[in-house]
Tab-separated table of N, CA and C in Angstrom:
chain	number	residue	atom	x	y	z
A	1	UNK	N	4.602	13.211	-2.712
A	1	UNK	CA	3.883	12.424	-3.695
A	1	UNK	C	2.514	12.079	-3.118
A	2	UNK	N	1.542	12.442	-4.182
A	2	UNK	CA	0.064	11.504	-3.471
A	2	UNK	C	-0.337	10.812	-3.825
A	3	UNK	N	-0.667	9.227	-3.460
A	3	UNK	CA	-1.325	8.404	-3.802
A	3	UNK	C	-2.468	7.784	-3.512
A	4	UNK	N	-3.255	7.630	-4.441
A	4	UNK	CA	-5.240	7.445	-4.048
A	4	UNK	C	-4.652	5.403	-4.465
A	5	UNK	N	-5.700	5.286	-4.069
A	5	UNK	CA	-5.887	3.651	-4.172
A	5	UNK	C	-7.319	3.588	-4.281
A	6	UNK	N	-7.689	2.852	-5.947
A	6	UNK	CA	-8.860	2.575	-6.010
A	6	UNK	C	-8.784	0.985	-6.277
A	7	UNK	N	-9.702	0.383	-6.285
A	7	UNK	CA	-10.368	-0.804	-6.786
A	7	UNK	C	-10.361	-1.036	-8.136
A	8	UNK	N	-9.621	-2.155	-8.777
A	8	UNK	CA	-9.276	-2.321	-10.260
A	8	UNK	C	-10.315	-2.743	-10.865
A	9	UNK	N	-10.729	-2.235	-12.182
A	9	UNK	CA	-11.576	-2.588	-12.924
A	9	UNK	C	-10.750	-3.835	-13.883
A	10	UNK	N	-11.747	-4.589	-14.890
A	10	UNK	CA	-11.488	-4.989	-15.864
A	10	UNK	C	-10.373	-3.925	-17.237
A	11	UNK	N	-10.748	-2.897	-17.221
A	11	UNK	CA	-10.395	-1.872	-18.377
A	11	UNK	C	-8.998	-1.618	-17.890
A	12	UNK	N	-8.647	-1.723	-16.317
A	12	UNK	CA	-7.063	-1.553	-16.118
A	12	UNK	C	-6.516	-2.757	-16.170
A	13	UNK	N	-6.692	-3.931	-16.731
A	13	UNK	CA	-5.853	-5.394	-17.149
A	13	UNK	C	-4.628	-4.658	-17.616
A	14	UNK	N	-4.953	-4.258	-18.927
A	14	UNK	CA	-4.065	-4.654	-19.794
A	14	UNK	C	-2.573	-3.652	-19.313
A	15	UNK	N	-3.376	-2.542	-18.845
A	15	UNK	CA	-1.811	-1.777	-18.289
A	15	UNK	C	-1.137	-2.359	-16.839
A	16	UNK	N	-1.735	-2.869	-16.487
A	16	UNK	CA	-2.050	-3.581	-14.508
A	16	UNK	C	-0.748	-4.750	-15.148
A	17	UNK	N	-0.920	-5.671	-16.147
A	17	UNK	CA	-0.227	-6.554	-16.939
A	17	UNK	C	1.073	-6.064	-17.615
A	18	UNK	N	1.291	-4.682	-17.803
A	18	UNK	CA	2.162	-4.363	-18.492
A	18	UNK	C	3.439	-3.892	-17.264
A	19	UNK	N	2.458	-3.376	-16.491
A	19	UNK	CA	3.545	-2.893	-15.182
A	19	UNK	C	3.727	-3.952	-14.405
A	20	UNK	N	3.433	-5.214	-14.331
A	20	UNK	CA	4.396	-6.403	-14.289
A	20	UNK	C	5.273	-6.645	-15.023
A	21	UNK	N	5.252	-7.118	-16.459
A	21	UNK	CA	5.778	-7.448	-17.021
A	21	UNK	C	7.243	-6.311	-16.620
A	22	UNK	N	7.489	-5.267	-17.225
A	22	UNK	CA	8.091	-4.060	-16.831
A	22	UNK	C	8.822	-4.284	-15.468
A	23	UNK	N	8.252	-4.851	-14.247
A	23	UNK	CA	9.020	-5.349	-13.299
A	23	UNK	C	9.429	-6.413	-13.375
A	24	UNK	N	8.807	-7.421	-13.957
A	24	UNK	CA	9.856	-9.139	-13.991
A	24	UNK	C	10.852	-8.869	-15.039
A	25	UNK	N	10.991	-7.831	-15.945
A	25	UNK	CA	11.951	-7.401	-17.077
A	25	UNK	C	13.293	-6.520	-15.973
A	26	UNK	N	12.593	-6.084	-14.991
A	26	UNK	CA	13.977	-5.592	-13.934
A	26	UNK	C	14.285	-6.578	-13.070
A	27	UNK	N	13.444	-7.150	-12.584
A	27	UNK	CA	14.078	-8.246	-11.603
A	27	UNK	C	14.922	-9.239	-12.218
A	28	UNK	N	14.644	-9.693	-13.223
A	28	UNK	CA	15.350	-10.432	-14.069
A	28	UNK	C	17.333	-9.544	-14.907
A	29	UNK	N	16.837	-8.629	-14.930
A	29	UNK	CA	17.971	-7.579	-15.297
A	29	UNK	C	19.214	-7.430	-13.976
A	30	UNK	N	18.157	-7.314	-12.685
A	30	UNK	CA	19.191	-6.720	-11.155
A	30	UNK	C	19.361	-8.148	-10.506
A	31	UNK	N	19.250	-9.414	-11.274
A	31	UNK	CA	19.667	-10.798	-10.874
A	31	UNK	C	18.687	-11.214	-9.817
A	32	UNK	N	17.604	-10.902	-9.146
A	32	UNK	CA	16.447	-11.186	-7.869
A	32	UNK	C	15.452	-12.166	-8.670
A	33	UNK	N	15.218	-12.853	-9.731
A	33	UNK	CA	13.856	-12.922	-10.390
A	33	UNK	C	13.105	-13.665	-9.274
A	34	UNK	N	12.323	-13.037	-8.938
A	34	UNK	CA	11.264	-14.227	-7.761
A	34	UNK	C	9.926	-14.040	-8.695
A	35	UNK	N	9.084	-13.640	-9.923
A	35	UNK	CA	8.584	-12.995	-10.408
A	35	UNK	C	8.552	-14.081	-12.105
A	36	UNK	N	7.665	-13.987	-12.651
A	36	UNK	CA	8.141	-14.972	-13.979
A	36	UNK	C	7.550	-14.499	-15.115
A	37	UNK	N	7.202	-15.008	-16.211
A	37	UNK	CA	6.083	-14.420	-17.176
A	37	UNK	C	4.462	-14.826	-16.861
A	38	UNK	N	4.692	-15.522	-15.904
A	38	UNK	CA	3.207	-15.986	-15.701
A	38	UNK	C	2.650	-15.303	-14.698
A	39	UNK	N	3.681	-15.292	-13.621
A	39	UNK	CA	3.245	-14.505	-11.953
A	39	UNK	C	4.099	-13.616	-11.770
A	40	UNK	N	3.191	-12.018	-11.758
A	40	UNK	CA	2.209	-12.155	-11.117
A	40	UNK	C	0.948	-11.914	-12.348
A	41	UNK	N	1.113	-11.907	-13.492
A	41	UNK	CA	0.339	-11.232	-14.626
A	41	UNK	C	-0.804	-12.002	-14.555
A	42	UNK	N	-0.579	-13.936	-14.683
A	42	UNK	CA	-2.012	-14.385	-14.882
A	42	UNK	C	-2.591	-14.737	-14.298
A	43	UNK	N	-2.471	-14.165	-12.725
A	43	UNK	CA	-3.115	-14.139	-11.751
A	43	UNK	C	-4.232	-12.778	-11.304
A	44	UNK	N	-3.931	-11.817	-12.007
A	44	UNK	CA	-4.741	-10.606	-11.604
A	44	UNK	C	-6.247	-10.408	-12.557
A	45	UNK	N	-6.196	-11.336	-13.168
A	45	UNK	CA	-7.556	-11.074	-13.499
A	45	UNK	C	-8.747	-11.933	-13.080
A	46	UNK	N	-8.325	-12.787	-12.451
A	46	UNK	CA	-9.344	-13.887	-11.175
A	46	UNK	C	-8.954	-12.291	-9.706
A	47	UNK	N	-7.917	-11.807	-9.941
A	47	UNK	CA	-8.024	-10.901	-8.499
A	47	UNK	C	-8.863	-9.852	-8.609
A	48	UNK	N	-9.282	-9.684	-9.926
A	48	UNK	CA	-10.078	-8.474	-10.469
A	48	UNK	C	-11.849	-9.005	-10.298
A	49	UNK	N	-11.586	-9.772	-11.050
A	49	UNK	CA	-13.035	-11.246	-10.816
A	49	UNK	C	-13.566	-10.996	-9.205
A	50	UNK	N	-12.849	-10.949	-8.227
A	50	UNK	CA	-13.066	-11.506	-7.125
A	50	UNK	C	-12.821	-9.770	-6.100
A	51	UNK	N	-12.749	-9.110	-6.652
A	51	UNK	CA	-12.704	-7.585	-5.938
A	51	UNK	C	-11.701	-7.185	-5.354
A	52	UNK	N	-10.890	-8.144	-5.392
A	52	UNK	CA	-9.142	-8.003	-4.276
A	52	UNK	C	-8.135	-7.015	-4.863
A	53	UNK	N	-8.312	-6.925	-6.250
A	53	UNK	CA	-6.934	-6.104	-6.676
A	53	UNK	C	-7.614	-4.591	-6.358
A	54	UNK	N	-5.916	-4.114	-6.167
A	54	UNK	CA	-6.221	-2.186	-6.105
A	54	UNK	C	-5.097	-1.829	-6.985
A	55	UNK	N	-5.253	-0.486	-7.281
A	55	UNK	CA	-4.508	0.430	-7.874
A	55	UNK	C	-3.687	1.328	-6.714
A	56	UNK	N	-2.411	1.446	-7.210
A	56	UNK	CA	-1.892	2.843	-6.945
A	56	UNK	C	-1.468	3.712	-7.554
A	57	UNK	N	-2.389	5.188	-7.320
A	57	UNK	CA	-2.235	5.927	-8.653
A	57	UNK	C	-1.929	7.539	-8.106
A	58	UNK	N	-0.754	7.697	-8.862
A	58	UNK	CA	-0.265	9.579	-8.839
A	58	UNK	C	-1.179	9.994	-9.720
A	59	UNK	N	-1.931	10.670	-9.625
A	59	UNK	CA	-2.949	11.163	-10.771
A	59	UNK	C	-3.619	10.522	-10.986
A	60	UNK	N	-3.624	9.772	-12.329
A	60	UNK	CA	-3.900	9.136	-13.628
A	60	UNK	C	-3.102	8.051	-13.721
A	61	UNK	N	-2.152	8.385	-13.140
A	61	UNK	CA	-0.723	7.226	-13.722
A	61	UNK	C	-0.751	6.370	-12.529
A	62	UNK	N	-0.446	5.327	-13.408
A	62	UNK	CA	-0.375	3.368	-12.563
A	62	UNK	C	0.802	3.746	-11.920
A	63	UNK	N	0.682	3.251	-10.749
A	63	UNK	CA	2.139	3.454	-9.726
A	63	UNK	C	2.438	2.407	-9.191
A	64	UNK	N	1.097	1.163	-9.021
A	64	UNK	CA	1.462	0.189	-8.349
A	64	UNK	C	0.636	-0.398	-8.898
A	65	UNK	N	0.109	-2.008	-7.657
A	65	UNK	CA	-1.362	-2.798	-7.756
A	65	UNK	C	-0.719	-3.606	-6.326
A	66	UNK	N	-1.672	-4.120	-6.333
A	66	UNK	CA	-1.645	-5.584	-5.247
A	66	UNK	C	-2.896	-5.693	-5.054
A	67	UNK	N	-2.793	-7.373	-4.349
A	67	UNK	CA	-4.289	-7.898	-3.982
A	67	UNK	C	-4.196	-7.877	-2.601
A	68	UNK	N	-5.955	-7.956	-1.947
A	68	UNK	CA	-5.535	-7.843	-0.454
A	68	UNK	C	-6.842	-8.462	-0.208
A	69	UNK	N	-6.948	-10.122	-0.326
A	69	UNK	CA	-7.924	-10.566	0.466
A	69	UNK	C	-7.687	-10.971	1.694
A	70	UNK	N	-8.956	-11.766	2.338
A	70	UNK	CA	-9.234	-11.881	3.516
A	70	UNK	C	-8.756	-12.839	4.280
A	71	UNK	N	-7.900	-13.298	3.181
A	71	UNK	CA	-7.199	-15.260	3.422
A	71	UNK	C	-6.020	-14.798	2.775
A	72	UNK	N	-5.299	-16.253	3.546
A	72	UNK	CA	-4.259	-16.786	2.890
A	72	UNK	C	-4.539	-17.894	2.054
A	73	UNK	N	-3.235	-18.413	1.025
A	73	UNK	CA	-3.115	-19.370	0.333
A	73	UNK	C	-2.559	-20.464	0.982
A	74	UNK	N	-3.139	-20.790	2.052
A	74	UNK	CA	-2.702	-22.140	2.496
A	74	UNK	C	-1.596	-21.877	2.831
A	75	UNK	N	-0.568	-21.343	2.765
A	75	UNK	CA	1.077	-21.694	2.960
A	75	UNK	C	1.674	-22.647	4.154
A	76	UNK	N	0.766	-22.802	5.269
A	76	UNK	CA	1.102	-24.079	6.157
A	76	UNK	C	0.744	-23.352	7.407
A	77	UNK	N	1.608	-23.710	8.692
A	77	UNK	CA	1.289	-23.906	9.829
A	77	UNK	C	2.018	-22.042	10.267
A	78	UNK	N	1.812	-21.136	9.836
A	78	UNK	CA	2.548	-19.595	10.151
A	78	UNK	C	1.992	-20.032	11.949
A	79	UNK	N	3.268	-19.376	12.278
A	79	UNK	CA	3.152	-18.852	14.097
A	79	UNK	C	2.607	-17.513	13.575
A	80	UNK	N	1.208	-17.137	13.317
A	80	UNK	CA	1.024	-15.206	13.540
A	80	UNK	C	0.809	-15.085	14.997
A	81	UNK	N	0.844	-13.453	15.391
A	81	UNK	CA	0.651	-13.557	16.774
A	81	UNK	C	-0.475	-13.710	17.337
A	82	UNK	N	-1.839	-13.665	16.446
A	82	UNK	CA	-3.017	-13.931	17.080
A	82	UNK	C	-3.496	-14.686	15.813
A	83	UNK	N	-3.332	-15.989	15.641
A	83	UNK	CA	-3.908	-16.211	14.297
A	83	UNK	C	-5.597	-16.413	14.338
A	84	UNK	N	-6.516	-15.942	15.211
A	84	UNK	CA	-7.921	-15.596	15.052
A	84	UNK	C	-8.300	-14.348	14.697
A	85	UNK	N	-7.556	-13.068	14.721
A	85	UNK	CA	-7.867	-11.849	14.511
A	85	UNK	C	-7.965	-11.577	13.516
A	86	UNK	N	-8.800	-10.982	12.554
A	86	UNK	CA	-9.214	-10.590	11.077
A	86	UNK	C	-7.510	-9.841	10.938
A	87	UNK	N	-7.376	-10.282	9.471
A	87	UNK	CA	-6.263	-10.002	9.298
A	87	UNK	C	-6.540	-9.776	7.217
A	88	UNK	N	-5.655	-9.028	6.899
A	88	UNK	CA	-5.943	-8.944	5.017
A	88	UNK	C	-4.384	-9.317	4.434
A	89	UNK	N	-4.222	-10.152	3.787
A	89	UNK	CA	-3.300	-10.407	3.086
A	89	UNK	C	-2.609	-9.662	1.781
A	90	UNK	N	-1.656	-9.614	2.060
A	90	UNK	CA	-0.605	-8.661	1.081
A	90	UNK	C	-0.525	-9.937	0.068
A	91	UNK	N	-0.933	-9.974	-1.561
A	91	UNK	CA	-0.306	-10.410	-2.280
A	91	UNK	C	-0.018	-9.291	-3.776
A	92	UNK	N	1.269	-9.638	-4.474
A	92	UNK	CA	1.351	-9.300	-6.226
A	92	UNK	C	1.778	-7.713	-5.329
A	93	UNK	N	2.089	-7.198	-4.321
A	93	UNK	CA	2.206	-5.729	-4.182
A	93	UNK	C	3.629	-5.654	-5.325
A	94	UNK	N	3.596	-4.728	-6.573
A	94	UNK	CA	4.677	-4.200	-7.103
A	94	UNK	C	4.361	-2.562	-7.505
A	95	UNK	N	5.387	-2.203	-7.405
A	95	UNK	CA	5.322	-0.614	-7.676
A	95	UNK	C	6.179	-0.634	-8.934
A	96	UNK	N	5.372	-0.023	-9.582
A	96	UNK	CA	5.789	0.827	-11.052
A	96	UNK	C	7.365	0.829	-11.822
A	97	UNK	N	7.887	0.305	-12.228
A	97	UNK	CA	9.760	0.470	-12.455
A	97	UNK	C	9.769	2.207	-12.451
A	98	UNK	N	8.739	2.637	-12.981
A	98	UNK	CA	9.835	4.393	-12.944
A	98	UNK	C	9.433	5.227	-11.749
A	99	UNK	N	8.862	4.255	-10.922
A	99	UNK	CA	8.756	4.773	-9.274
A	99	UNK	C	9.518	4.417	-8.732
A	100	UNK	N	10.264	3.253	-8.803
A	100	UNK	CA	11.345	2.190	-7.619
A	100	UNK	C	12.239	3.817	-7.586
A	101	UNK	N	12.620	3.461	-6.527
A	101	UNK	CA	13.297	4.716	-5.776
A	101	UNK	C	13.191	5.953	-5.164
A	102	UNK	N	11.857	6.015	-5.156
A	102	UNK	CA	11.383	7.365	-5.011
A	102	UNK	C	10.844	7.313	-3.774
A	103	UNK	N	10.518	6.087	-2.645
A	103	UNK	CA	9.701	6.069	-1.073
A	103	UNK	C	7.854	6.171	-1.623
A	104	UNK	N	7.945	5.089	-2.727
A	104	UNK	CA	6.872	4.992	-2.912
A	104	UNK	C	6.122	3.394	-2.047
A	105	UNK	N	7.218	2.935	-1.633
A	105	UNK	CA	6.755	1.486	-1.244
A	105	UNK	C	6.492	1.875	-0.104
A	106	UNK	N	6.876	2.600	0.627
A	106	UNK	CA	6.447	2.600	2.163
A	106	UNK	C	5.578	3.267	1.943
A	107	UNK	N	5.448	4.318	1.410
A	107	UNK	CA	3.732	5.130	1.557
A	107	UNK	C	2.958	4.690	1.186
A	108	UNK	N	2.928	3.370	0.258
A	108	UNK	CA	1.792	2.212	-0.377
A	108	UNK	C	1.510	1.333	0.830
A	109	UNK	N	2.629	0.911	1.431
A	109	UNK	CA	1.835	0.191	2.558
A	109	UNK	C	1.362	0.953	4.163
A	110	UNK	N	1.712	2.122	3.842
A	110	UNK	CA	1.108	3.002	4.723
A	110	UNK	C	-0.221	2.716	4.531
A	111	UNK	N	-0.922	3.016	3.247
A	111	UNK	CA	-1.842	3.213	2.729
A	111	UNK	C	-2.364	2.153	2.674
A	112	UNK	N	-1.591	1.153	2.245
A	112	UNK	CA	-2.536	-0.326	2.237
A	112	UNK	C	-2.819	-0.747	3.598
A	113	UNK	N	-1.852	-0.344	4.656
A	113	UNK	CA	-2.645	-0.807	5.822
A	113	UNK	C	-3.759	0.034	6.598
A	114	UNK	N	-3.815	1.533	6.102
A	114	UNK	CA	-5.457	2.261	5.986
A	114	UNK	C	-6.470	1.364	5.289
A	115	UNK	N	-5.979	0.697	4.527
A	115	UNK	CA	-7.512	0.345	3.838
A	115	UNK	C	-7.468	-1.073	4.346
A	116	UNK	N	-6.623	-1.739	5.051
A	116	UNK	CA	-6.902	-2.970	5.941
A	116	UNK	C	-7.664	-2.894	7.016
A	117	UNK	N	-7.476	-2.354	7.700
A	117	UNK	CA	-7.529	-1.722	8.811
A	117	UNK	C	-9.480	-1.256	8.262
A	118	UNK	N	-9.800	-0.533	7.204
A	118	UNK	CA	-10.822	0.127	6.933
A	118	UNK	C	-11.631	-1.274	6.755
A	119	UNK	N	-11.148	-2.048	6.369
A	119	UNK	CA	-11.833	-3.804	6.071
A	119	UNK	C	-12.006	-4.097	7.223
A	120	UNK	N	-11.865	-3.860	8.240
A	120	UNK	CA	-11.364	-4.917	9.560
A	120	UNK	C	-10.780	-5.328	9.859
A	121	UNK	N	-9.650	-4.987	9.299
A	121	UNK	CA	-7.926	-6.552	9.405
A	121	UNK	C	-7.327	-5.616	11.010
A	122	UNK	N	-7.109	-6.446	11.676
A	122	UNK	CA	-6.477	-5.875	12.899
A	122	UNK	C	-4.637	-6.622	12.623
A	123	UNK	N	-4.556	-7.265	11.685
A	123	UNK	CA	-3.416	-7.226	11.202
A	123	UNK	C	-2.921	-7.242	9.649
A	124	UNK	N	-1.740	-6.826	9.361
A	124	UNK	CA	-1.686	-7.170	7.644
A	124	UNK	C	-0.689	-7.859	7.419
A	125	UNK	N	-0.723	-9.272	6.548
A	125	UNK	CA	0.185	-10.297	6.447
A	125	UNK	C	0.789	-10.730	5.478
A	126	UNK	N	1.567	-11.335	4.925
A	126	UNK	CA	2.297	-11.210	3.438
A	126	UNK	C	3.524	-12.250	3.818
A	127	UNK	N	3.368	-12.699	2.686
A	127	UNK	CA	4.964	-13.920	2.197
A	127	UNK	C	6.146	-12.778	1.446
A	128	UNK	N	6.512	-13.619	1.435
A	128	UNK	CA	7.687	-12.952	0.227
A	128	UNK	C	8.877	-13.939	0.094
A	129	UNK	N	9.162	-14.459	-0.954
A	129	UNK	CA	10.437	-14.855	-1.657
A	129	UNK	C	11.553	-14.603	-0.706
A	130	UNK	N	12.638	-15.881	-0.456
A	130	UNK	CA	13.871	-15.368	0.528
A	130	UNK	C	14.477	-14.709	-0.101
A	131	UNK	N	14.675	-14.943	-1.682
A	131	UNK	CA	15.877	-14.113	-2.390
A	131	UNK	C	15.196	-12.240	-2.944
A	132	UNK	N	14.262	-12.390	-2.605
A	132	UNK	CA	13.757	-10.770	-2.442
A	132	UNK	C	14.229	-9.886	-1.480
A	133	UNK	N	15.135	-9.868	-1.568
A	133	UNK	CA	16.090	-8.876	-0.579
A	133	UNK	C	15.590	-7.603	-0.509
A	134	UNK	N	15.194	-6.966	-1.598
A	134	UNK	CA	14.726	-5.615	-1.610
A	134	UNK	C	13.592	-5.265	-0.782
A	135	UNK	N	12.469	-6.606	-1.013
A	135	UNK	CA	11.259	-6.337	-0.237
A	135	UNK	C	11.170	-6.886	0.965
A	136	UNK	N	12.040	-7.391	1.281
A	136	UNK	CA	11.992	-7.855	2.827
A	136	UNK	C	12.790	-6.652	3.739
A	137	UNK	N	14.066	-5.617	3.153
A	137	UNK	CA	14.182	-4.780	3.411
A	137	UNK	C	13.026	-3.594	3.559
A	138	UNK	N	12.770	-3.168	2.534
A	138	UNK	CA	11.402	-2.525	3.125
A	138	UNK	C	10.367	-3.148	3.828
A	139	UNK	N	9.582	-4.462	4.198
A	139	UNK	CA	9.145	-4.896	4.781
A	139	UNK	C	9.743	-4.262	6.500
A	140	UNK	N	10.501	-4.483	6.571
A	140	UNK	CA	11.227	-4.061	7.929
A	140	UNK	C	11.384	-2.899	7.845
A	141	UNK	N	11.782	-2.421	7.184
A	141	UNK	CA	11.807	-0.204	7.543
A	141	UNK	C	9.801	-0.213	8.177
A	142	UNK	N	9.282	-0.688	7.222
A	142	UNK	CA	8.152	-0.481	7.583
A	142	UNK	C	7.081	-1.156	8.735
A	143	UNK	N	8.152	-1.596	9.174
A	143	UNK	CA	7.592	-2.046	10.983
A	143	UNK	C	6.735	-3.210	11.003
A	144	UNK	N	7.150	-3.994	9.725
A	144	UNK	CA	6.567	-5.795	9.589
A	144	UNK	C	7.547	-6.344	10.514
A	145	UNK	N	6.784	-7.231	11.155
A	145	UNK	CA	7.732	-8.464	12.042
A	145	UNK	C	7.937	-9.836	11.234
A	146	UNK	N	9.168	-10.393	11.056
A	146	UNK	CA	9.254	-11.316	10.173
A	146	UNK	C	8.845	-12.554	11.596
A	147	UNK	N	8.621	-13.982	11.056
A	147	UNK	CA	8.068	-15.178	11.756
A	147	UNK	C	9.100	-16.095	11.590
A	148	UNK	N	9.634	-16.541	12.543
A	148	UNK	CA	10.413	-17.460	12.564
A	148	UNK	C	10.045	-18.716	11.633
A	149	UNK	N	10.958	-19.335	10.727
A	149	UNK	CA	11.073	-20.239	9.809
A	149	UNK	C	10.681	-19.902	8.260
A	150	UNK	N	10.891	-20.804	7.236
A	150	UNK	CA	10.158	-20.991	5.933
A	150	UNK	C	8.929	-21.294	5.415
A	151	UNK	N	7.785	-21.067	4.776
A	151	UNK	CA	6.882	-21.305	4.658
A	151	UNK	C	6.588	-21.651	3.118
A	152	UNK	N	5.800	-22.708	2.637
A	152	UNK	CA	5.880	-22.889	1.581
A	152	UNK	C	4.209	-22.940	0.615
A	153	UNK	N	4.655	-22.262	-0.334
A	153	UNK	CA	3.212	-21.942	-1.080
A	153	UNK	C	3.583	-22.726	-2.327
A	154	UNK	N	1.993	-23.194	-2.693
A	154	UNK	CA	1.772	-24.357	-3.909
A	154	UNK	C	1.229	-23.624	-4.778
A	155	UNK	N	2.076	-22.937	-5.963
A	155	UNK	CA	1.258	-22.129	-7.068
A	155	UNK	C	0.548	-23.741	-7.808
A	156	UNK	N	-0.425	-22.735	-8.848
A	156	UNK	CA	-0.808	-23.940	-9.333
A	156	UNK	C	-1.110	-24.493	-10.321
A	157	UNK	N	0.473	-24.578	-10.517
A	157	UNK	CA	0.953	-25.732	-11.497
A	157	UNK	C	1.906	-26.640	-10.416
A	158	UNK	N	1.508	-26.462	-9.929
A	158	UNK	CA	2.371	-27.425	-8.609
A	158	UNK	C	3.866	-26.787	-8.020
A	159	UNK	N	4.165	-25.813	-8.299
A	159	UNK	CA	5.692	-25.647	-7.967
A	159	UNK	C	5.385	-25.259	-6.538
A	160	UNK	N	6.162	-25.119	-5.713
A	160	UNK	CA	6.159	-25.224	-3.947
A	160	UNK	C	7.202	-24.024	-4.208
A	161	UNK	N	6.694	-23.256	-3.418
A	161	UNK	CA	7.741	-21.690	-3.226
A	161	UNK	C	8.029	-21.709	-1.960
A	162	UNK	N	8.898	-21.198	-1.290
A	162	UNK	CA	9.395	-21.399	0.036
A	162	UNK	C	9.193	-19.429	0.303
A	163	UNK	N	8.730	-19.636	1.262
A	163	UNK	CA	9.070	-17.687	1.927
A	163	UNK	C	8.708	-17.738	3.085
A	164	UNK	N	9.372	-15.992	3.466
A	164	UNK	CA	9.390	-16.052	4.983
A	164	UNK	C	7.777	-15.120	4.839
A	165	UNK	N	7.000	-15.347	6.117
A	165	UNK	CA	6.484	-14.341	6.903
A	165	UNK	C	6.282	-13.669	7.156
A	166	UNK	N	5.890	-12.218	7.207
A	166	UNK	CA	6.160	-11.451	7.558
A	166	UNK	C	4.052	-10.253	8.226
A	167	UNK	N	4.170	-10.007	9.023
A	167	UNK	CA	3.222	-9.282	9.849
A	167	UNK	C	3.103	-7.924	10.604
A	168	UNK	N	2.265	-7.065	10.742
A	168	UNK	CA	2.315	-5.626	11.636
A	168	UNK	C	0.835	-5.432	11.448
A	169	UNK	N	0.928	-5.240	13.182
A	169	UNK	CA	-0.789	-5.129	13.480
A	169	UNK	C	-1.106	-3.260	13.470
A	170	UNK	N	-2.121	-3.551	12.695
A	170	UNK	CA	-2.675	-2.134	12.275
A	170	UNK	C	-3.093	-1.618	13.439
């Protein structure tokens, strides 16, 4: 499979929105929902605003998205292993429902950590939901180190999300 990763325009919203939706309609189906009608959908167009979102695309066809700025969201006090080293944050990474299964997630963050790495990030860092079993499994095939303890993020409407950690230096 090949996948290019470009930089999301405005004109890919509305499908960028649909291939969420399409995944919180499975997560919600395979009992995991960490995912809602709001997040990650009405968050990607301030990520679009702000240059962070990418595409992952077989061809033509949407395969993925995620954002990858230069910060975190506050989530608290993380032990990283060098927390001064330029580092790019993994957020919203979902792949396509009629890709799940195919070893498209590891070659996305293959790829996403080429283009970290192409930013300057000498590491790439990311939360994730405890009850996301799926992605903390691939997180680990793919040679992320999880951080000892819980960490908690303030979406904002106030709800406090709890997740683990997780890091691999490019």
């Amino acid at each position: 499979m090949e996948i290019r990763i470009r930089r999301a325009a405005f004109s890919d919203l509305p499908a960028v929105k649909e291939m969420y939706a399409a995944l919180v309609a499975r997560m919600d189906r395979e009992g995991w929902s960490v995912w809602d009608e709001t997040y990650p959908r009405d968050f990607v167009g301030k990520d679009i605003e702000q240059g962070q979102l990418y595409l992952l695309l077989e061809g033509d066809r949407l395969a993925g998205a995620f954002a990858l700025p230069a910060h975190d969201n506050e989530e608290g006090d993380v032990p990283w292993e060098d927390p001064s080293a330029p580092a790019r944050y993994l957020y919203r990474f979902g792949v396509a429902v009629e890709y799940g299964g195919r070893g498209l997630g590891r070659l996305a963050l293959e790829r996403i950590g080429e283009l970290a790495r192409g930013l300057g990030a000498v590491y790439l860092r990311l939360y994730v939901a405890h009850e996301n079993e799926p992605a903390i499994a691939l997180y680990r095939k793919a040679g992320f180190s999880q951080l000892p303890g819980e960490f908690g993020e303030v979406l904002e409407d106030g709800t406090r999300l709890f997740e683990y950690a997780f890091e691999k230096r490019l």
